Amino acid sequence: MRTLLRGGRVVDPGTGFDGVTDVLLDGGKVAAVRSGLEAPVVVDVGGLVVGPGFVDLHSHVHSIAGQRLQAMDGVTTALDLEAGLMPIERAYTEAAAAGRPLHYGFSASWSAARAQVLAGIEPDAQIESGLAVLGNPVWQRSSSAKELAAWLSLVEGELAAGALGIGILMGYAPATEPGEFLAVAHLAAKAGVPTYTHVRELVEVDPAIPVDGSEEIVVAAAETGAAMHHCHVNSTSGHHIDRVLATLEKSRAAGSRVTVEAYPYGAGSTAVGAAFIDPDRLRLKGLSPSSVVILETGERVADAARLRQLRDADPGAPCILEFLDEENLRDRALLHQALAFPDSIVASDAMPVYWRDGRTEATEWPLPPGGTTHPRTAGTFAKTLRLMVLEAGAWSWLEAFRRCSHLPSRLLDDVAPAARGKGHLGVGADADVVVLDPAALTDTATYADPTRPSQGVRHLYVGGTPVVSDGELRTDALPGKPLRGEPR
């Protein structure tokens, strides 16, 4: 169906265009961008901002429910690249069978490959199993030469099957031999794919760490030439963001292919059994057990003994970790600094939605009451635009779409040529389009009520199919398609 978006402020970070004109969508593509066009379906978008849909490089949402929250936040492509899923073919097959509102894709899972070889844990391409693995110490040790070769071979096989690069949860196995990380970087360079790393601890936090987490990325990128992406620099850097960003900037200036992402919240979310949630490691970060909140029950952990009990009982239980105080001016400035860093990409680290009865999926809309998740699942992009464009004036709309749509897409160009149609509005681009009302745009999700959808996304098209129309979600729309890697 040919659809004309008429009279909006069209922002195309691919060309730098920012002006009032029309956009014609036809056959899942952008057919024309100019005034004076006609089509059977005309949508008046006067006074609204039209741009390429947001491409989220870091989403652990593998459900219709979670992707609908992300759709209401302006996302058209949601990719799980930091952790990935394994086996990759099963991940793609199951997503296609269930249907998705948004485009989707996965990296090769470093942690699942290591867990299979070092701990005999067979991966099942489920996020819940992946969270449970994070608290298992058996796979977190260094590998023998034979083990290293075995799990590298598994990763290589996942790349051949269409993975979008390699997701490396180094922060969950922080004592491993640094040579193993370098071996993964060499594999990525050889295959021509990016890596996406949750870095290990910083040396300021743990002087005994084998190598500083951010320095490790810099060294590996320089030595191998691999494209290396530093995930959620805000949460892994905390109060040391100045030093970390200076390290990354020096590497980029020297020509290394290092990229970075951030989200606008002072708390993260992970499995309670993660290595860095250990009470002793929290103390190294200047945090305490009371910085941890169990997601499904809302329990704020009272003390170290209770935290150890929770970690032993259910290491995969999702929790929230408060690492910065958003009410504190200095901490808020640190979050702003991570977002404002030149070329920093906006990525949500969206988490699954859980209900008390054990469900992680719901096809009703609005979502059933009582769902729990991190508010970043529903609000990352609206909150970022509210903070950086509407309130601080730090970004123009052109810069906002560059960071939310264009830059993340370009990170994928080499591994997935189909990504070249995303993140811009040139003729022939994918018809993945978001239409925003700047007067209404805001996040509404909170830590207490995290599944409240963002406001201000008036229309959202995924492959030319309307998923949001006039601010209302279309429950009949599941147009998402897989974005897959193409091995060299």
Tab-separated table of C-alpha atoms in Angstrom:
chain	number	residue	atom	x	y	z
A	1	MET	CA	0.000	0.000	0.000
A	2	ARG	CA	1.402	3.361	-1.073
A	3	THR	CA	1.340	5.736	1.888
A	4	LEU	CA	2.170	9.441	1.803
A	5	LEU	CA	3.361	11.214	4.924
A	6	ARG	CA	2.452	14.796	4.056
A	7	GLY	CA	3.902	18.042	5.324
A	8	GLY	CA	6.110	16.916	8.210
A	9	ARG	CA	9.513	18.148	9.313
A	10	VAL	CA	11.596	15.459	7.635
A	11	VAL	CA	14.975	14.737	9.238
A	12	ASP	CA	17.371	12.492	7.306
A	13	PRO	CA	20.744	11.921	9.010
A	14	GLY	CA	21.937	10.114	5.894
A	15	THR	CA	21.983	13.305	3.817
A	16	GLY	CA	21.774	15.981	6.507
A	17	PHE	CA	18.377	17.127	5.221
A	18	ASP	CA	16.086	18.827	7.738
A	19	GLY	CA	13.041	20.533	6.243
A	20	VAL	CA	9.336	20.377	5.559
A	21	THR	CA	8.420	17.985	2.751
A	22	ASP	CA	6.558	14.737	1.965
A	23	VAL	CA	7.717	11.110	2.250
A	24	LEU	CA	6.234	8.400	0.039
A	25	LEU	CA	6.346	4.791	1.273
A	26	ASP	CA	5.768	2.029	-1.253
A	27	GLY	CA	6.515	-1.698	-1.206
A	28	GLY	CA	8.391	-1.532	2.087
A	29	LYS	CA	10.740	1.177	0.818
A	30	VAL	CA	11.026	4.941	0.741
A	31	ALA	CA	9.918	5.735	-2.819
A	32	ALA	CA	10.310	9.520	-2.816
A	33	VAL	CA	11.089	12.465	-0.560
A	34	ARG	CA	9.694	15.649	-2.073
A	35	SER	CA	6.613	17.829	-2.081
A	36	GLY	CA	3.683	17.525	-4.460
A	37	LEU	CA	3.260	13.750	-4.232
A	38	GLU	CA	0.010	11.776	-4.133
A	39	ALA	CA	-0.915	8.293	-2.858
A	40	PRO	CA	-4.053	6.263	-2.019
A	41	VAL	CA	-3.335	6.702	1.705
A	42	VAL	CA	-2.371	10.176	2.910
A	43	VAL	CA	-1.348	10.826	6.519
A	44	ASP	CA	-1.143	14.455	7.562
A	45	VAL	CA	1.999	14.865	9.678
A	46	GLY	CA	2.129	18.654	9.691
A	47	GLY	CA	3.867	19.980	12.778
A	48	LEU	CA	5.427	16.567	13.504
A	49	VAL	CA	9.003	15.296	13.100
A	50	VAL	CA	9.561	12.467	10.600
A	51	GLY	CA	12.748	10.406	10.706
A	52	PRO	CA	14.192	6.912	10.306
A	53	GLY	CA	13.026	4.508	13.032
A	54	PHE	CA	15.395	3.932	15.916
A	55	VAL	CA	17.791	0.984	15.656
A	56	ASP	CA	18.460	-0.494	19.093
A	57	LEU	CA	21.735	-2.440	19.156
A	58	HIS	CA	21.198	-3.674	22.705
A	59	SER	CA	17.801	-5.213	23.435
A	60	HIS	CA	17.276	-8.404	25.423
A	61	VAL	CA	13.558	-8.289	24.588
A	62	HIS	CA	12.481	-11.457	22.788
A	63	SER	CA	8.717	-11.173	23.048
A	64	ILE	CA	5.782	-9.440	21.417
A	65	ALA	CA	5.018	-7.730	24.732
A	66	GLY	CA	8.467	-6.221	25.113
A	67	GLN	CA	8.776	-5.212	21.480
A	68	ARG	CA	5.439	-3.410	21.655
A	69	LEU	CA	6.825	-1.275	24.485
A	70	GLN	CA	9.845	-0.539	22.311
A	71	ALA	CA	7.615	0.308	19.342
A	72	MET	CA	5.861	2.933	21.442
A	73	ASP	CA	9.360	4.306	22.151
A	74	GLY	CA	10.108	4.752	18.418
A	75	VAL	CA	12.174	1.599	17.814
A	76	THR	CA	11.796	-0.223	14.486
A	77	THR	CA	14.741	-2.661	14.820
A	78	ALA	CA	15.640	-4.361	18.137
A	79	LEU	CA	18.851	-6.395	18.179
A	80	ASP	CA	20.402	-8.514	20.960
A	81	LEU	CA	24.094	-7.956	20.301
A	82	GLU	CA	25.781	-7.632	23.726
A	83	ALA	CA	24.744	-11.124	24.875
A	84	GLY	CA	23.397	-12.795	21.747
A	85	LEU	CA	21.583	-16.127	21.630
A	86	MET	CA	22.762	-19.641	20.783
A	87	PRO	CA	22.086	-21.633	18.706
A	88	ILE	CA	21.524	-18.729	16.353
A	89	GLU	CA	19.403	-20.668	13.859
A	90	ARG	CA	16.956	-21.634	16.598
A	91	ALA	CA	16.761	-18.021	17.804
A	92	TYR	CA	15.796	-16.777	14.344
A	93	THR	CA	13.400	-19.660	13.682
A	94	GLU	CA	11.494	-19.221	16.951
A	95	ALA	CA	11.216	-15.444	16.557
A	96	ALA	CA	9.827	-15.860	13.035
A	97	ALA	CA	7.337	-18.500	14.162
A	98	ALA	CA	5.981	-16.335	17.000
A	99	GLY	CA	5.987	-13.116	14.955
A	100	ARG	CA	7.516	-9.797	15.960
A	101	PRO	CA	6.299	-6.179	15.718
A	102	LEU	CA	9.897	-5.029	15.057
A	103	HIS	CA	12.821	-6.253	13.019
A	104	TYR	CA	15.136	-8.479	15.067
A	105	GLY	CA	18.576	-10.085	15.070
A	106	PHE	CA	21.222	-11.662	17.284
A	107	SER	CA	24.963	-11.900	17.740
A	108	ALA	CA	26.943	-15.082	18.386
A	109	SER	CA	26.948	-15.655	22.145
A	110	TRP	CA	30.463	-15.827	23.603
A	111	SER	CA	29.098	-16.756	27.039
A	112	ALA	CA	26.890	-19.580	25.714
A	113	ALA	CA	29.758	-21.021	23.656
A	114	ARG	CA	32.089	-20.938	26.673
A	115	ALA	CA	29.398	-22.421	28.944
A	116	GLN	CA	28.847	-25.282	26.510
A	117	VAL	CA	32.535	-26.191	26.357
A	118	LEU	CA	33.629	-25.390	29.924
A	119	ALA	CA	30.491	-26.369	31.866
A	120	GLY	CA	28.613	-28.748	29.555
A	121	ILE	CA	25.564	-26.449	29.472
A	122	GLU	CA	23.631	-26.956	26.244
A	123	PRO	CA	22.277	-23.607	24.981
A	124	ASP	CA	18.599	-23.334	24.069
A	125	ALA	CA	18.373	-19.797	22.584
A	126	GLN	CA	16.277	-18.572	25.539
A	127	ILE	CA	17.043	-15.368	27.460
A	128	GLU	CA	15.954	-16.972	30.747
A	129	SER	CA	18.523	-19.752	30.353
A	130	GLY	CA	21.136	-17.177	29.438
A	131	LEU	CA	20.459	-15.228	32.623
A	132	ALA	CA	20.745	-18.410	34.686
A	133	VAL	CA	24.139	-19.186	33.134
A	134	LEU	CA	25.493	-15.810	34.233
A	135	GLY	CA	25.532	-16.915	37.874
A	136	ASN	CA	27.271	-20.244	37.201
A	137	PRO	CA	30.989	-19.937	38.096
A	138	VAL	CA	32.048	-23.098	36.221
A	139	TRP	CA	32.243	-21.393	32.818
A	140	GLN	CA	33.849	-18.212	34.183
A	141	ARG	CA	37.377	-19.638	34.476
A	142	SER	CA	40.129	-19.365	31.880
A	143	SER	CA	40.223	-21.957	29.106
A	144	SER	CA	42.852	-24.499	28.202
A	145	ALA	CA	44.241	-24.296	24.672
A	146	LYS	CA	41.936	-27.145	23.621
A	147	GLU	CA	38.879	-25.545	25.231
A	148	LEU	CA	39.672	-22.173	23.671
A	149	ALA	CA	39.858	-23.739	20.216
A	150	ALA	CA	36.580	-25.578	20.830
A	151	TRP	CA	34.463	-22.601	21.817
A	152	LEU	CA	36.048	-20.329	19.212
A	153	SER	CA	34.972	-22.935	16.655
A	154	LEU	CA	31.404	-22.770	18.002
A	155	VAL	CA	31.411	-18.980	17.690
A	156	GLU	CA	32.757	-19.223	14.142
A	157	GLY	CA	29.934	-21.630	13.277
A	158	GLU	CA	27.370	-19.167	14.614
A	159	LEU	CA	28.842	-16.432	12.414
A	160	ALA	CA	28.517	-18.713	9.399
A	161	ALA	CA	24.859	-19.268	10.349
A	162	GLY	CA	24.031	-15.552	10.230
A	163	ALA	CA	25.031	-14.006	13.573
A	164	LEU	CA	25.511	-10.219	13.509
A	165	GLY	CA	28.949	-10.330	15.131
A	166	ILE	CA	30.116	-11.574	18.532
A	167	GLY	CA	28.537	-10.615	21.863
A	168	ILE	CA	31.089	-10.757	24.705
A	169	LEU	CA	29.919	-10.677	28.335
A	170	MET	CA	33.444	-10.224	29.683
A	171	GLY	CA	32.128	-8.480	32.800
A	172	TYR	CA	30.545	-11.781	33.871
A	173	ALA	CA	33.855	-13.680	33.733
A	174	PRO	CA	36.230	-10.890	34.793
A	175	ALA	CA	39.191	-13.017	35.889
A	176	THR	CA	39.687	-14.828	32.574
A	177	GLU	CA	43.010	-14.744	30.740
A	178	PRO	CA	43.218	-11.578	28.560
A	179	GLY	CA	44.646	-13.607	25.693
A	180	GLU	CA	41.238	-15.191	25.214
A	181	PHE	CA	39.640	-11.805	24.518
A	182	LEU	CA	42.380	-11.065	22.013
A	183	ALA	CA	41.696	-14.390	20.293
A	184	VAL	CA	38.028	-13.419	19.887
A	185	ALA	CA	39.059	-10.053	18.440
A	186	HIS	CA	41.315	-11.803	15.915
A	187	LEU	CA	38.402	-14.058	14.916
A	188	ALA	CA	36.130	-11.026	14.493
A	189	ALA	CA	38.706	-9.228	12.341
A	190	LYS	CA	39.172	-12.293	10.166
A	191	ALA	CA	35.401	-12.741	9.741
A	192	GLY	CA	34.795	-9.023	9.167
A	193	VAL	CA	32.246	-8.717	11.978
A	194	PRO	CA	31.959	-6.379	14.993
A	195	THR	CA	32.241	-7.379	18.639
A	196	TYR	CA	29.920	-5.989	21.326
A	197	THR	CA	31.471	-6.105	24.788
A	198	HIS	CA	30.248	-5.717	28.338
A	199	VAL	CA	33.725	-4.910	29.626
A	200	ARG	CA	35.315	-6.388	32.724
A	201	GLU	CA	35.921	-4.217	35.812
A	202	LEU	CA	37.935	-1.010	35.648
A	203	VAL	CA	41.288	-0.927	37.378
A	204	GLU	CA	40.046	1.902	39.613
A	205	VAL	CA	37.394	-0.457	40.954
A	206	ASP	CA	39.512	-3.612	41.206
A	207	PRO	CA	43.296	-3.082	41.044
A	208	ALA	CA	43.727	-6.881	40.909
A	209	ILE	CA	41.793	-7.222	37.638
A	210	PRO	CA	43.927	-8.921	34.924
A	211	VAL	CA	43.441	-5.928	32.625
A	212	ASP	CA	41.367	-2.760	32.776
A	213	GLY	CA	38.081	-3.344	30.965
A	214	SER	CA	38.136	-0.283	28.722
A	215	GLU	CA	41.859	-0.535	28.034
A	216	GLU	CA	41.289	-4.126	26.920
A	217	ILE	CA	38.971	-3.029	24.114
A	218	VAL	CA	41.390	-0.318	23.030
A	219	VAL	CA	44.371	-2.681	22.897
A	220	ALA	CA	42.463	-5.410	21.051
A	221	ALA	CA	41.072	-2.977	18.472
A	222	ALA	CA	44.520	-1.536	17.797
A	223	GLU	CA	46.219	-4.922	17.545
A	224	THR	CA	43.637	-6.752	15.420
A	225	GLY	CA	41.844	-4.023	13.463
A	226	ALA	CA	38.489	-5.433	14.569
A	227	ALA	CA	35.456	-3.165	14.957
A	228	MET	CA	34.859	-3.183	18.726
A	229	HIS	CA	31.759	-1.766	20.395
A	230	HIS	CA	31.803	-0.759	24.085
A	231	CYS	CA	28.362	-1.505	25.551
A	232	HIS	CA	26.590	0.759	28.081
A	233	VAL	CA	29.614	2.889	28.950
A	234	ASN	CA	27.473	4.693	31.534
A	235	SER	CA	26.888	1.654	33.738
A	236	THR	CA	30.328	0.034	33.490
A	237	SER	CA	32.181	3.330	34.031
A	238	GLY	CA	30.086	4.910	36.786
A	239	HIS	CA	32.054	7.697	38.447
A	240	HIS	CA	35.119	6.989	36.274
A	241	ILE	CA	33.468	8.065	33.020
A	242	ASP	CA	35.988	10.887	32.411
A	243	ARG	CA	38.933	8.521	32.274
A	244	VAL	CA	37.112	5.869	30.256
A	245	LEU	CA	35.872	8.309	27.607
A	246	ALA	CA	39.353	9.849	27.336
A	247	THR	CA	40.773	6.357	26.779
A	248	LEU	CA	38.258	5.621	24.046
A	249	GLU	CA	38.693	9.003	22.376
A	250	LYS	CA	42.474	8.557	22.216
A	251	SER	CA	41.972	5.170	20.579
A	252	ARG	CA	39.501	6.556	18.037
A	253	ALA	CA	41.805	9.452	17.220
A	254	ALA	CA	44.555	6.933	16.502
A	255	GLY	CA	42.324	5.222	13.946
A	256	SER	CA	40.943	2.269	15.903
A	257	ARG	CA	37.401	1.137	15.135
A	258	VAL	CA	35.998	1.679	18.613
A	259	THR	CA	32.369	2.700	19.124
A	260	VAL	CA	30.369	3.303	22.279
A	261	GLU	CA	26.773	3.321	23.522
A	262	ALA	CA	24.898	4.695	26.544
A	263	TYR	CA	21.430	4.876	28.048
A	264	PRO	CA	19.924	7.625	30.260
A	265	TYR	CA	19.340	5.775	33.535
A	266	GLY	CA	21.300	5.566	36.788
A	267	ALA	CA	20.461	1.913	37.396
A	268	GLY	CA	21.198	-1.198	35.370
A	269	SER	CA	19.579	-4.627	35.282
A	270	THR	CA	21.075	-8.106	35.178
A	271	ALA	CA	20.939	-11.515	36.894
A	272	VAL	CA	21.517	-11.407	40.658
A	273	GLY	CA	24.169	-14.114	40.298
A	274	ALA	CA	26.392	-11.948	38.082
A	275	ALA	CA	30.005	-11.721	39.244
A	276	PHE	CA	29.827	-7.976	39.826
A	277	ILE	CA	26.758	-8.311	42.118
A	278	ASP	CA	28.875	-10.192	44.666
A	279	PRO	CA	28.832	-8.204	47.952
A	280	ASP	CA	32.616	-7.813	47.979
A	281	ARG	CA	32.647	-6.520	44.397
A	282	LEU	CA	29.810	-4.106	45.137
A	283	ARG	CA	31.930	-2.661	47.941
A	284	LEU	CA	34.802	-2.104	45.490
A	285	LYS	CA	32.401	-0.005	43.396
A	286	GLY	CA	31.339	2.024	46.433
A	287	LEU	CA	27.947	0.285	46.415
A	288	SER	CA	26.184	-1.942	48.932
A	289	PRO	CA	23.642	-4.801	48.895
A	290	SER	CA	20.883	-2.193	49.333
A	291	SER	CA	21.797	-0.956	45.828
A	292	VAL	CA	20.214	-4.192	44.546
A	293	VAL	CA	16.454	-4.605	44.013
A	294	ILE	CA	15.002	-7.979	42.983
A	295	LEU	CA	12.861	-7.280	39.934
A	296	GLU	CA	10.059	-9.822	40.307
A	297	THR	CA	9.362	-9.174	44.009
A	298	GLY	CA	10.505	-5.570	44.474
A	299	GLU	CA	12.682	-6.617	47.423
A	300	ARG	CA	15.496	-4.196	48.220
A	301	VAL	CA	18.282	-6.419	49.550
A	302	ALA	CA	18.898	-5.754	53.227
A	303	ASP	CA	22.472	-6.926	53.695
A	304	ALA	CA	25.320	-9.100	52.402
A	305	ALA	CA	23.942	-12.277	53.979
A	306	ARG	CA	20.580	-11.856	52.238
A	307	LEU	CA	22.280	-11.072	48.928
A	308	ARG	CA	24.373	-14.257	49.134
A	309	GLN	CA	21.218	-16.225	49.927
A	310	LEU	CA	19.441	-14.823	46.865
A	311	ARG	CA	22.442	-15.476	44.633
A	312	ASP	CA	22.643	-19.097	45.795
A	313	ALA	CA	18.900	-19.768	45.565
A	314	ASP	CA	18.258	-18.362	42.062
A	315	PRO	CA	21.322	-16.871	40.353
A	316	GLY	CA	19.306	-16.126	37.213
A	317	ALA	CA	16.748	-13.938	39.004
A	318	PRO	CA	16.658	-10.498	37.343
A	319	CYS	CA	17.543	-7.540	39.527
A	320	ILE	CA	18.161	-3.801	39.316
A	321	LEU	CA	21.536	-2.364	40.369
A	322	GLU	CA	21.621	1.337	41.242
A	323	PHE	CA	25.029	2.696	40.205
A	324	LEU	CA	24.307	6.457	39.968
A	325	ASP	CA	21.783	8.631	41.771
A	326	GLU	CA	19.697	10.482	39.173
A	327	GLU	CA	18.590	12.946	41.868
A	328	ASN	CA	22.216	13.952	42.469
A	329	LEU	CA	23.408	16.793	40.200
A	330	ARG	CA	26.924	15.371	39.824
A	331	ASP	CA	25.665	11.896	38.962
A	332	ARG	CA	23.155	13.330	36.494
A	333	ALA	CA	26.016	15.190	34.820
A	334	LEU	CA	27.906	11.905	34.430
A	335	LEU	CA	24.927	10.339	32.641
A	336	HIS	CA	24.696	13.394	30.374
A	337	GLN	CA	28.422	13.144	29.650
A	338	ALA	CA	28.101	9.535	28.478
A	339	LEU	CA	25.254	10.447	26.116
A	340	ALA	CA	26.949	13.620	24.865
A	341	PHE	CA	30.261	11.918	24.012
A	342	PRO	CA	30.914	12.418	20.266
A	343	ASP	CA	29.278	9.641	18.235
A	344	SER	CA	27.900	7.902	21.342
A	345	ILE	CA	25.032	5.669	20.207
A	346	VAL	CA	21.764	5.452	22.134
A	347	ALA	CA	20.996	1.826	23.069
A	348	SER	CA	18.485	0.640	25.646
A	349	ASP	CA	19.714	-2.643	27.176
A	350	ALA	CA	15.971	-3.438	27.287
A	351	MET	CA	15.048	-6.365	29.534
A	352	PRO	CA	12.243	-8.945	29.323
A	353	VAL	CA	8.900	-8.232	30.959
A	354	TYR	CA	8.039	-10.618	33.815
A	355	TRP	CA	4.727	-11.301	35.540
A	356	ARG	CA	4.327	-12.807	39.004
A	357	ASP	CA	2.733	-15.963	37.566
A	358	GLY	CA	5.935	-16.728	35.639
A	359	ARG	CA	4.836	-15.436	32.241
A	360	THR	CA	7.269	-13.529	30.035
A	361	GLU	CA	4.866	-12.980	27.141
A	362	ALA	CA	1.491	-11.317	26.687
A	363	THR	CA	-0.277	-10.530	23.424
A	364	GLU	CA	-2.955	-8.328	25.028
A	365	TRP	CA	-2.611	-4.559	24.761
A	366	PRO	CA	-2.427	-2.627	26.975
A	367	LEU	CA	-0.179	-5.109	28.738
A	368	PRO	CA	-1.712	-6.967	31.700
A	369	PRO	CA	-1.086	-5.197	35.013
A	370	GLY	CA	1.767	-6.249	37.267
A	371	GLY	CA	4.455	-6.651	34.632
A	372	THR	CA	7.975	-5.864	35.825
A	373	THR	CA	11.064	-4.866	33.881
A	374	HIS	CA	13.580	-2.023	33.823
A	375	PRO	CA	12.005	1.288	32.705
A	376	ARG	CA	14.643	1.534	29.979
A	377	THR	CA	12.683	-1.170	28.110
A	378	ALA	CA	9.805	1.249	27.575
A	379	GLY	CA	11.435	4.659	27.799
A	380	THR	CA	15.080	4.852	26.677
A	381	PHE	CA	14.645	6.757	23.428
A	382	ALA	CA	11.875	9.124	24.528
A	383	LYS	CA	13.797	9.918	27.715
A	384	THR	CA	17.024	10.544	25.797
A	385	LEU	CA	15.306	12.874	23.333
A	386	ARG	CA	13.502	14.661	26.154
A	387	LEU	CA	16.780	15.221	27.991
A	388	MET	CA	19.129	15.959	25.089
A	389	VAL	CA	16.870	17.703	22.537
A	390	LEU	CA	13.855	19.177	24.304
A	391	GLU	CA	15.329	20.155	27.684
A	392	ALA	CA	19.103	20.620	27.368
A	393	GLY	CA	19.160	21.595	23.688
A	394	ALA	CA	22.421	19.647	23.424
A	395	TRP	CA	21.342	17.894	20.214
A	396	SER	CA	19.468	19.073	17.143
A	397	TRP	CA	16.868	16.698	15.735
A	398	LEU	CA	19.391	15.820	13.038
A	399	GLU	CA	21.961	14.847	15.659
A	400	ALA	CA	19.357	12.882	17.617
A	401	PHE	CA	18.434	10.757	14.597
A	402	ARG	CA	22.111	10.325	13.771
A	403	ARG	CA	22.715	8.763	17.197
A	404	CYS	CA	19.476	6.791	17.477
A	405	SER	CA	19.140	5.561	13.875
A	406	HIS	CA	22.045	6.290	11.549
A	407	LEU	CA	25.144	5.432	13.602
A	408	PRO	CA	23.838	2.094	14.911
A	409	SER	CA	22.852	1.052	11.398
A	410	ARG	CA	26.269	1.939	9.976
A	411	LEU	CA	27.928	-0.254	12.598
A	412	LEU	CA	26.237	-3.215	10.884
A	413	ASP	CA	26.872	-2.341	7.244
A	414	ASP	CA	29.774	-4.770	6.730
A	415	VAL	CA	28.334	-7.773	8.574
A	416	ALA	CA	24.750	-7.321	7.325
A	417	PRO	CA	24.485	-5.506	3.974
A	418	ALA	CA	20.701	-5.306	4.486
A	419	ALA	CA	21.386	-2.797	7.264
A	420	ARG	CA	22.404	-0.272	4.619
A	421	GLY	CA	18.715	0.406	4.022
A	422	LYS	CA	18.210	1.446	7.637
A	423	GLY	CA	18.929	4.610	9.591
A	424	HIS	CA	18.206	7.082	6.774
A	425	LEU	CA	15.371	8.268	4.514
A	426	GLY	CA	16.991	8.235	1.101
A	427	VAL	CA	15.071	6.857	-1.865
A	428	GLY	CA	15.315	3.070	-1.651
A	429	ALA	CA	15.787	3.053	2.124
A	430	ASP	CA	13.695	0.653	4.177
A	431	ALA	CA	10.307	2.111	5.099
A	432	ASP	CA	11.149	1.998	8.810
A	433	VAL	CA	9.897	5.408	9.876
A	434	VAL	CA	8.961	7.112	13.128
A	435	VAL	CA	6.781	10.227	13.373
A	436	LEU	CA	7.193	12.181	16.621
A	437	ASP	CA	5.128	14.902	18.262
A	438	PRO	CA	7.788	17.061	19.953
A	439	ALA	CA	5.155	18.795	22.076
A	440	ALA	CA	4.085	15.481	23.632
A	441	LEU	CA	7.270	13.404	23.532
A	442	THR	CA	8.269	11.991	26.912
A	443	ASP	CA	8.960	8.781	28.776
A	444	THR	CA	6.439	7.675	31.410
A	445	ALA	CA	7.980	4.400	32.682
A	446	THR	CA	9.367	4.495	36.218
A	447	TYR	CA	11.134	1.966	38.441
A	448	ALA	CA	7.856	1.535	40.345
A	449	ASP	CA	5.722	1.287	37.170
A	450	PRO	CA	8.136	0.222	34.408
A	451	THR	CA	5.736	-0.898	31.664
A	452	ARG	CA	4.088	2.468	31.031
A	453	PRO	CA	4.574	3.246	27.314
A	454	SER	CA	6.296	6.395	26.129
A	455	GLN	CA	4.170	9.218	24.731
A	456	GLY	CA	4.648	11.260	21.581
A	457	VAL	CA	5.273	8.534	18.977
A	458	ARG	CA	2.365	9.378	16.675
A	459	HIS	CA	3.129	6.906	13.886
A	460	LEU	CA	5.584	4.037	13.442
A	461	TYR	CA	6.103	2.106	10.225
A	462	VAL	CA	8.083	-1.144	10.121
A	463	GLY	CA	8.812	-2.170	6.550
A	464	GLY	CA	5.999	0.170	5.481
A	465	THR	CA	3.427	-1.492	7.761
A	466	PRO	CA	1.873	0.754	10.416
A	467	VAL	CA	2.609	-0.558	13.933
A	468	VAL	CA	1.576	2.673	15.667
A	469	SER	CA	-1.128	4.907	14.162
A	470	ASP	CA	-2.287	8.201	15.683
A	471	GLY	CA	-0.477	7.279	18.895
A	472	GLU	CA	-2.222	3.902	19.242
A	473	LEU	CA	-0.542	0.512	18.928
A	474	ARG	CA	-1.833	-1.718	16.128
A	475	THR	CA	-2.265	-5.148	17.733
A	476	ASP	CA	-2.732	-6.818	14.342
A	477	ALA	CA	0.723	-5.748	13.130
A	478	LEU	CA	3.636	-8.198	13.344
A	479	PRO	CA	5.713	-7.124	10.323
A	480	GLY	CA	9.177	-7.622	11.862
A	481	LYS	CA	11.744	-9.402	9.713
A	482	PRO	CA	15.124	-10.893	10.604
A	483	LEU	CA	18.337	-8.947	10.072
A	484	ARG	CA	21.033	-11.553	9.525
A	485	GLY	CA	24.746	-11.513	9.007
A	486	GLU	CA	26.249	-12.563	5.701
A	487	PRO	CA	29.589	-14.319	6.277
A	488	ARG	CA	32.475	-13.346	4.056
